[in-house]
Coordinates of C-alpha atoms in Angstrom, one line a residue:
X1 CA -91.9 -3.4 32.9
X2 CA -89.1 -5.3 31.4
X3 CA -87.5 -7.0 34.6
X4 CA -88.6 -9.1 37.3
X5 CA -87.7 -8.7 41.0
X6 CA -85.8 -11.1 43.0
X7 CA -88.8 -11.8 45.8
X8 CA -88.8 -15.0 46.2
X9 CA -88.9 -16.6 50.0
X10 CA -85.8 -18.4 51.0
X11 CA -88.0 -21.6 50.7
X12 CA -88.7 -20.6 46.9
X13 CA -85.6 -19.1 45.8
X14 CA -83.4 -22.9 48.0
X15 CA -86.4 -25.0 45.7
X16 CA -85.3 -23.3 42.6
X17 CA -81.8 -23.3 42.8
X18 CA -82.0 -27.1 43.5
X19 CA -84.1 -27.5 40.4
X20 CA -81.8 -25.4 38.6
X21 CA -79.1 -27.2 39.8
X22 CA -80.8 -30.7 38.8
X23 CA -81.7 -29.7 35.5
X24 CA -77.5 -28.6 34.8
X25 CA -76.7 -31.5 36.2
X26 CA -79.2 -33.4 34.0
X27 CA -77.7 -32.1 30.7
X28 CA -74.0 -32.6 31.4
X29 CA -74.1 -35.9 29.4
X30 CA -75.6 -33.9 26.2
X31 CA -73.1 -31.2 26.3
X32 CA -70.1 -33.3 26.7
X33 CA -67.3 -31.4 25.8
X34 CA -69.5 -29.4 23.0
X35 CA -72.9 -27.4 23.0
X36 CA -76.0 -29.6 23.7
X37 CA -76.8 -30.2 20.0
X38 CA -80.7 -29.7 19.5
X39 CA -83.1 -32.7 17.7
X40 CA -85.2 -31.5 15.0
X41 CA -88.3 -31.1 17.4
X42 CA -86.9 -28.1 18.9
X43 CA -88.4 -25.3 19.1
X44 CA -87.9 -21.2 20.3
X45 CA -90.6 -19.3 21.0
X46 CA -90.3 -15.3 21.7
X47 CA -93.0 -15.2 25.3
X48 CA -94.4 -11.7 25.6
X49 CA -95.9 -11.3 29.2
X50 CA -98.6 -8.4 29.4
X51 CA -98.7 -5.6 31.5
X52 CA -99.4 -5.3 35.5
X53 CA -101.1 -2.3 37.3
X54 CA -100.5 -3.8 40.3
X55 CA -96.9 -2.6 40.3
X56 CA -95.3 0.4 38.5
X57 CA -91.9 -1.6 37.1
X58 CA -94.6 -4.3 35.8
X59 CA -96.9 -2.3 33.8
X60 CA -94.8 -2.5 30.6
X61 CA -95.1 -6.1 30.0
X62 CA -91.9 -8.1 29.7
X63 CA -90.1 -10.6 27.4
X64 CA -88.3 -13.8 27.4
X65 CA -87.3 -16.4 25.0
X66 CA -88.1 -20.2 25.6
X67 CA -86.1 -23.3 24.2
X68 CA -87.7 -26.6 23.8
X69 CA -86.4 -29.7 22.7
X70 CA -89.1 -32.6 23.8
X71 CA -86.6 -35.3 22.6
X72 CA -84.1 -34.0 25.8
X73 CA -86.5 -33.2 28.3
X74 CA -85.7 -29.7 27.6
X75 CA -88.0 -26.5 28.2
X76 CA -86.0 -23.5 29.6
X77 CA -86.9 -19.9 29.7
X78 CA -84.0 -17.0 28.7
X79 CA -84.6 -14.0 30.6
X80 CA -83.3 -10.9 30.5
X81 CA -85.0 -9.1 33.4
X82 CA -83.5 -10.4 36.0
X83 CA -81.2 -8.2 38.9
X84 CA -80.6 -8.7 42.5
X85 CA -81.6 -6.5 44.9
X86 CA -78.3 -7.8 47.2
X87 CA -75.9 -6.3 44.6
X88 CA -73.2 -4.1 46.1
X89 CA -74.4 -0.4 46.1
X90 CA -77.5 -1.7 44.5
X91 CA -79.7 1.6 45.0
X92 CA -76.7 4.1 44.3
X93 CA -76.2 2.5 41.1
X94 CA -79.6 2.7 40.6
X95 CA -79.7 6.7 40.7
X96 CA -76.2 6.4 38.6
X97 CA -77.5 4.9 35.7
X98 CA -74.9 1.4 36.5
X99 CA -77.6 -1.2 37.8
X100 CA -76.2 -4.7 36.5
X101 CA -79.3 -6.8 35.0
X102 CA -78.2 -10.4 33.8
X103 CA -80.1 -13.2 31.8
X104 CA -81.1 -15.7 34.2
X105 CA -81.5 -19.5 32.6
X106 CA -84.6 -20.9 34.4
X107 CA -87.2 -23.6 34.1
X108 CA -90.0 -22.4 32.0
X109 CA -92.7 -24.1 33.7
X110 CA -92.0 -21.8 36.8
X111 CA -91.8 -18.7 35.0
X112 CA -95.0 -19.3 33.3
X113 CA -97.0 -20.4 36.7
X114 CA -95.3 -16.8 38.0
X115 CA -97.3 -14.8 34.6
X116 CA -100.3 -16.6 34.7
X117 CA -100.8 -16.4 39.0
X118 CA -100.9 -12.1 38.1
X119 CA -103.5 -13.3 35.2
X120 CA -101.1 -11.6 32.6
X121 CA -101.5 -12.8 29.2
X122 CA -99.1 -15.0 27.8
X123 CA -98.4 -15.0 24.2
X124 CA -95.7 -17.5 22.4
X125 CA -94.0 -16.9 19.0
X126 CA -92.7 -19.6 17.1
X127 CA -89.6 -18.8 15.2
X128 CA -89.5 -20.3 11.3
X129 CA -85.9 -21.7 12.0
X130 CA -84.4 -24.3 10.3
X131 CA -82.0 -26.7 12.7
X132 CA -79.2 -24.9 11.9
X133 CA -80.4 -21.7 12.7
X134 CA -82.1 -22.5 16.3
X135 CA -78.7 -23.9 17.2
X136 CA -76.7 -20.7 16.3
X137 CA -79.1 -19.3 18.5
X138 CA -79.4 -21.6 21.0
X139 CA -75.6 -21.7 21.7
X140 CA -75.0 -17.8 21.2
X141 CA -77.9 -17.6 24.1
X142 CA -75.8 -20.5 26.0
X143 CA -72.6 -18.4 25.7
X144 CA -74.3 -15.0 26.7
X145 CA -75.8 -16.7 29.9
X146 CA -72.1 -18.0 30.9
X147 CA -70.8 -16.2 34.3
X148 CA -68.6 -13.9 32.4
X149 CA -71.3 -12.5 30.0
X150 CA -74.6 -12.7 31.5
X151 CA -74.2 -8.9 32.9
X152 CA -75.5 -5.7 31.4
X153 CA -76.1 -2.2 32.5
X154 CA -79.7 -1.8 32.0
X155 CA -81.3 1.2 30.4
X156 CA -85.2 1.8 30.6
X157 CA -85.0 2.3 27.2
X158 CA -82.4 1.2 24.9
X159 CA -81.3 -2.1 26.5
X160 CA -83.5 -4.2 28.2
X161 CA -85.5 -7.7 28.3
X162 CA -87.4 -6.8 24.9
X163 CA -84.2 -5.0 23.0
X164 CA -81.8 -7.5 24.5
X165 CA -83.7 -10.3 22.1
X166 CA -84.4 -7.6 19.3
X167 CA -80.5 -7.2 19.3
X168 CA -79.8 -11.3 20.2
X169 CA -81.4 -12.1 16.7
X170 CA -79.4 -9.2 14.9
X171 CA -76.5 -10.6 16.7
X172 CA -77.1 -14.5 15.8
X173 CA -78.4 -13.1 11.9
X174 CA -77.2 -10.2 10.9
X175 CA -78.8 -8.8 7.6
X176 CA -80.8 -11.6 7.1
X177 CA -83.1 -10.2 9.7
X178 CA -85.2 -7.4 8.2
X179 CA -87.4 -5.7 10.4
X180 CA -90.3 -4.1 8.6
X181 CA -91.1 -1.1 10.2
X182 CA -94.0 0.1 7.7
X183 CA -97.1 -1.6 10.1
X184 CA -96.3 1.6 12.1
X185 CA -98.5 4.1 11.6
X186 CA -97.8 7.1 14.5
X187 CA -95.5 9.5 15.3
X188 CA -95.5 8.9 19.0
X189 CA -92.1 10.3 21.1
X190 CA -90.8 7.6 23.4
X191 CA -92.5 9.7 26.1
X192 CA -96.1 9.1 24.3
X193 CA -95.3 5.2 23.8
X194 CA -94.9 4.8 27.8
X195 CA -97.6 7.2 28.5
X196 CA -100.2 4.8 26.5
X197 CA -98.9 2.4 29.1
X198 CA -99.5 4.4 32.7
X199 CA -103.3 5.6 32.1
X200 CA -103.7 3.6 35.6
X201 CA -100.5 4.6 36.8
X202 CA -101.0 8.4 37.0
X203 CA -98.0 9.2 40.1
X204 CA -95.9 6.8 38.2
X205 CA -96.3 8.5 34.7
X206 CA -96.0 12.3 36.6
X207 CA -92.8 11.1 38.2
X208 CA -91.6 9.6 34.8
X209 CA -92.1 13.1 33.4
X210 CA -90.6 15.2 36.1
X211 CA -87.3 13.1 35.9
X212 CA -87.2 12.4 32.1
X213 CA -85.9 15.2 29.9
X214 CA -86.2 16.0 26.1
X215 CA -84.7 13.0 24.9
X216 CA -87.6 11.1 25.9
X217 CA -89.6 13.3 23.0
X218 CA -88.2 12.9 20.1
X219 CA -89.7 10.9 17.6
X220 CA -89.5 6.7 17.8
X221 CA -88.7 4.8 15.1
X222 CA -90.7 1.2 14.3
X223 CA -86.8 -0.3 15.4
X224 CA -86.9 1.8 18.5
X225 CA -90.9 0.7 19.5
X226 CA -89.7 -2.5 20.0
X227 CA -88.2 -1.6 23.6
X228 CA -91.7 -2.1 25.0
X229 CA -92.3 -5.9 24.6
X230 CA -95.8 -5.8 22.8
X231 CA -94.1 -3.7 20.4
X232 CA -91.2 -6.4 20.1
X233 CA -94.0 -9.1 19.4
X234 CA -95.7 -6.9 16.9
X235 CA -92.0 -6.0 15.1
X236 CA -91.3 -9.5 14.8
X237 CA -94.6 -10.5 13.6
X238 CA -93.5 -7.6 10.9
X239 CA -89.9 -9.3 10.3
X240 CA -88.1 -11.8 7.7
X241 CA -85.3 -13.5 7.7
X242 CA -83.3 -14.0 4.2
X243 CA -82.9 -17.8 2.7
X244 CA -80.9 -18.6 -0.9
X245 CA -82.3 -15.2 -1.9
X246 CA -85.9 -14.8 -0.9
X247 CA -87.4 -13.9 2.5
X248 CA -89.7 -15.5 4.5
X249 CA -91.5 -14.6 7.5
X250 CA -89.5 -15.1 10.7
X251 CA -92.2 -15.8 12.9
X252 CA -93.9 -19.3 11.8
X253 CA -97.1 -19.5 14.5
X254 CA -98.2 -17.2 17.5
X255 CA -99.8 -19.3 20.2
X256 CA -101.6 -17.6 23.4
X257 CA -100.8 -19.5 26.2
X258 CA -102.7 -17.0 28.9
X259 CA -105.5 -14.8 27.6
X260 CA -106.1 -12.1 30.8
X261 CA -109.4 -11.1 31.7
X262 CA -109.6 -7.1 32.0
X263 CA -108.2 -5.3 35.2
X264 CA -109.6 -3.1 37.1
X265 CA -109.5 0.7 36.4
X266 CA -107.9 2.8 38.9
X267 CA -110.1 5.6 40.5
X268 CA -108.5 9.0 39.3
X269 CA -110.8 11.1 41.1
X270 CA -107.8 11.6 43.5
X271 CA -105.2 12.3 40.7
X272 CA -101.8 14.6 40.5
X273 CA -103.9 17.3 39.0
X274 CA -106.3 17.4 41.7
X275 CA -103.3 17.5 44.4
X276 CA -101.7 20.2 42.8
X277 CA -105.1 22.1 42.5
X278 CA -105.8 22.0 46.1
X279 CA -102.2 23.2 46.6
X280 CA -103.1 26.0 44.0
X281 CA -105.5 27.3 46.3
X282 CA -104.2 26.8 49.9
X283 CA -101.4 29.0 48.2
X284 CA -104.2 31.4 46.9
X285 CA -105.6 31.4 49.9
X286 CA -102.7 32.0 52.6
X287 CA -101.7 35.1 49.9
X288 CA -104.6 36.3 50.2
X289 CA -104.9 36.6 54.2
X290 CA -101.2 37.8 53.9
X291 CA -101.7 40.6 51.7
X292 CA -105.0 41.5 53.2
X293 CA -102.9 41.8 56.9
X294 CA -100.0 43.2 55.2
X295 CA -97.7 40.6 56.6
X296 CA -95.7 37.9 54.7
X297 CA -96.0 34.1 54.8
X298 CA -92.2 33.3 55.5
X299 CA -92.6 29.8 56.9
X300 CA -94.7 28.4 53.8
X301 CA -92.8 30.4 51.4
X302 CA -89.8 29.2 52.8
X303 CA -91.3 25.3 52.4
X304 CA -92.7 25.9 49.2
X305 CA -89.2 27.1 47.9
X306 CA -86.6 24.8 49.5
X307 CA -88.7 21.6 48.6
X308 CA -88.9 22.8 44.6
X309 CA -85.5 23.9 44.8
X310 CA -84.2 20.4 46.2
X311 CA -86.2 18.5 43.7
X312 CA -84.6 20.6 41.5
X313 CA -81.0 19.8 42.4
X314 CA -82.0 16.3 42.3
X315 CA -82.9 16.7 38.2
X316 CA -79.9 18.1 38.2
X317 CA -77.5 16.0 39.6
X318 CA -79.5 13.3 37.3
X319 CA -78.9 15.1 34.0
X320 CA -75.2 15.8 35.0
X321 CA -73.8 13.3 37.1
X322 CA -75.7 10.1 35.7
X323 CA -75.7 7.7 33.4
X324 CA -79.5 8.3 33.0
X325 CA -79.4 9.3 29.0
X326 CA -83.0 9.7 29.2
X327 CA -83.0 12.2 32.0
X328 CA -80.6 15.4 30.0
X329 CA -81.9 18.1 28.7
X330 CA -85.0 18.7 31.2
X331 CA -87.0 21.3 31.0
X332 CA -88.5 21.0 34.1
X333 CA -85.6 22.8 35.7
X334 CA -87.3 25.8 34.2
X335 CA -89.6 26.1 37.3
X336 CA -87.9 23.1 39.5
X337 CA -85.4 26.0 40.0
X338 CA -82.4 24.7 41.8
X339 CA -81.5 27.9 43.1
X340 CA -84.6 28.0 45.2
X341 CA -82.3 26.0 47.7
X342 CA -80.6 27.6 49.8
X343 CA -81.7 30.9 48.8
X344 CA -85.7 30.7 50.3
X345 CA -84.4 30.2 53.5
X346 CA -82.7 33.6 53.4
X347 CA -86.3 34.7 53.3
X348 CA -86.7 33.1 57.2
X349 CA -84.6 36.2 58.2
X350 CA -85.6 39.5 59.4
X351 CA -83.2 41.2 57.3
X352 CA -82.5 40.1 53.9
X353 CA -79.9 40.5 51.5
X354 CA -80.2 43.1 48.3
X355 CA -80.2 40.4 45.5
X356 CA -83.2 38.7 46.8
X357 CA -85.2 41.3 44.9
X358 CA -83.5 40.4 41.4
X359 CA -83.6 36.8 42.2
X360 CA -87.8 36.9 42.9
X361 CA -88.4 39.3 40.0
X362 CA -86.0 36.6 37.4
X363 CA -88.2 33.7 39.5
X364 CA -91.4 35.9 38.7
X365 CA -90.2 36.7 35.1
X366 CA -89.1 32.6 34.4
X367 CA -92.0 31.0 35.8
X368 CA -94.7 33.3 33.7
X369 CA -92.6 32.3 30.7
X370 CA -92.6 28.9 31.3
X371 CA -96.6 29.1 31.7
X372 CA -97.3 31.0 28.6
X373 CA -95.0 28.7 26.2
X374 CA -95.8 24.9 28.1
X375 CA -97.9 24.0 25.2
X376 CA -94.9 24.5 22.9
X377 CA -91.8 23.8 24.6
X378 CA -90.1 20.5 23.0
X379 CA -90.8 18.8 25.8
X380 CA -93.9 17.7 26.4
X381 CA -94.1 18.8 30.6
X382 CA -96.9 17.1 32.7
X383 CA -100.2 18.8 32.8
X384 CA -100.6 18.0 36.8
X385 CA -97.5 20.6 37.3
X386 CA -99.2 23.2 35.8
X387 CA -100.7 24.6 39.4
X388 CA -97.9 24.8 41.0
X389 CA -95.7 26.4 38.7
X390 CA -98.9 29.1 39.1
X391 CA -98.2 28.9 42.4
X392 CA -94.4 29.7 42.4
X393 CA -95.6 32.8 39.8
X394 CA -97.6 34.3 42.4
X395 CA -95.5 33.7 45.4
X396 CA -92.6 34.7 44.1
X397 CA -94.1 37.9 42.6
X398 CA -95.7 38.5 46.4
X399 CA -92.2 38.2 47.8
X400 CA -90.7 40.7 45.2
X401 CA -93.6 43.2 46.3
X402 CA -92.9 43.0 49.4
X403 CA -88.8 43.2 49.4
X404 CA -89.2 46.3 47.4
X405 CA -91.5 47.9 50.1
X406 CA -89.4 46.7 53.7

């Protein structure tokens, strides 16, 4: 969505830096001992980059901000999204909720060649600044992309590439930024505003609601849209700025520098639902042969069990020991049921303990609740789940029946 991988070959990424480096270098007489002070020709643009099905983390979009000054040579891209996969820790600070994202200063002709190769549309706001303005802006983003301040923790949500420049302006502006929020016309939950973007994405979306807990559905408002980048074009397309008492819009011109053409729908003949359908009735069907032979499927019960109760622990652990704001409050752990682990593997012994019955009849109780109230819990819980969770209702019920008969 709103950051950009570090992928480039070491050919790419040695070409870049020296073109980087050239382009510093290049500046040093403008800057002297002061900011590089920008002509009159300059302009900054807000670039929104569409969305990519190709990739999961791309199919948000993502945002940048572009300075050019034509009298300097000047034409840089401000990004946001960048992180480096060589970080220490990188992938347990990932699950912790600490990744560090930065705003990387780059050549814009690069960045645009990278958008326009994935045929993702381009589009490029011009901001009504006068001089004074784009250089308050211009030097507050020269300051954040200094060594020292270029690092953030990133959250899906409430800081990324699109808020980072939603909160840049605020920054720069203050309360002569007015946002005007009336455009929107939904109610949608942040939940509902991400869904609209993985209808091709259905494993990403169903793992996005499995982890994601009730803060994810309550009610966005138009300032809180603007996390997804075609909602920060669309806000600032809504937004004034304040001069000697009157406003005035604070985007002057959109320009589309890359219009896509339409990509291709992915099949969902083979989608979560179906998956969890088939599982449905392999479970029907060993329960079936079990109950018919009077014997008990310990093996697959024991499976079934210690895989939802894992994945359950992990929801856990994310909603407790996290930084992951978005993933509290998660109803999911009503039928990912951590206490599935270790207990079904109890159930791999000949004899089992006493409580086993209590614990399969609360499962049994739990899991029928949760199936007869998922239209209206507060959390909106992913249709594709549904068979399974029909699934644990039955097995668990089977293996209450038959620890009250051994």
């Amino acid at each position: 969505m709103m950051f950009k991988q570090q992928n480039d070959s070491k050919s790419e990424l040695y070409l870049h830096r020296v073109k980087k480096l050239w382009l510093l270098l290049s500046l040093i007489p403008l800057w002297g001992t002061g900011q590089l002070q920008l002509s009159p020709q300059a302009q900054i643009r807000v670039v929104t980059c569409g969305p990519y099905q190709g990739e999961l983390y791309s199919a948000f979009g993502h945002s940048a901000i572009r300075v050019m000054d034509p009298q300097y040579g000047l034409d840089l891209i401000y990004n946001y999204g960048v992180f480096d996969y060589d970080q220490p820790n990188f992938y347990l600070n990932f699950a912790k909720g600490y990744l560090h994202y930065q705003l990387d200063v780059g050549d814009y002709s690069r960045f645009r060649y990278f958008y326009i190769q994935e045929d993702r549309f381009m589009h490029e706001q011009i901001l009504s600044l006068t001089l004074e303005e784009k250089q308050r802006l211009f030097d507050f983003l020269q300051w954040n992309a200094r060594e020292e301040n270029k690092y953030y923790f990133y959250d899906y949500f409430y800081d990324n590439c699109a808020t980072r420049i939603r909160d840049a302006l605020v920054e720069v502006f203050g309360d002569r930024i007015r946002f005007d929020g009336s455009y929107i016309e939904t109610d949608y939950s942040i939940r509902d505003l991400c869904d609209l973007y993985l209808q091709h994405q259905p494993w990403g979306d169903l793992g996005i609601d499995l982890c994601l807990g009730l803060p994810m559905d309550k009610r966005a408002t138009p300032y809180e849209y603007m996390f997804l980048p075609d909602y920060l074009e669309s806000g600032l397309a809504h937004a004034y700025i304040q001069r000697d008492g009157r406003e005035e819009p604070l985007v002057k011109q959109m320009l589309i520098t890359h219009q896509t053409k339409e990509q291709p729908k992915n099949s969902t003949l083979f989608s979560p639902l179906f998956y969890s359908s088939l599982l449905l009735l392999l479970g029907l069907w060993i329960t079936y042969r079990a109950h018919k032979r009077n014997t008990r499927p310990r093996v697959f019960d024991a499976i079934l069990f210690t895989l939802v109760g894992l994945l359950g622990w992990i929801l856990f652990v994310l909603w407790v020991a996290t930084d992951h704001q978005a993933a509290a409050q998660n109803f999911n752990l009503l039928w990912v049921f951590p206490l599935y682990f270790p207990i079904a593997l109890l159930l791999l012994q000949k004899s089992t303990p006493g409580f086993l019955g209590a614990f399969f009849m609360f499962t049994t109780f739990l899991h029928g609740l949760t199936i007869l109230a998922w239209p209206w819990w507060p959390q909106d819980l992913h249709e594709a789940w549904l068979p399974l969770v029909v699934l644990l209702m039955i097995r668990s019920y089977f293996t209450l029946r038959r620890l009250r008969s051994a």
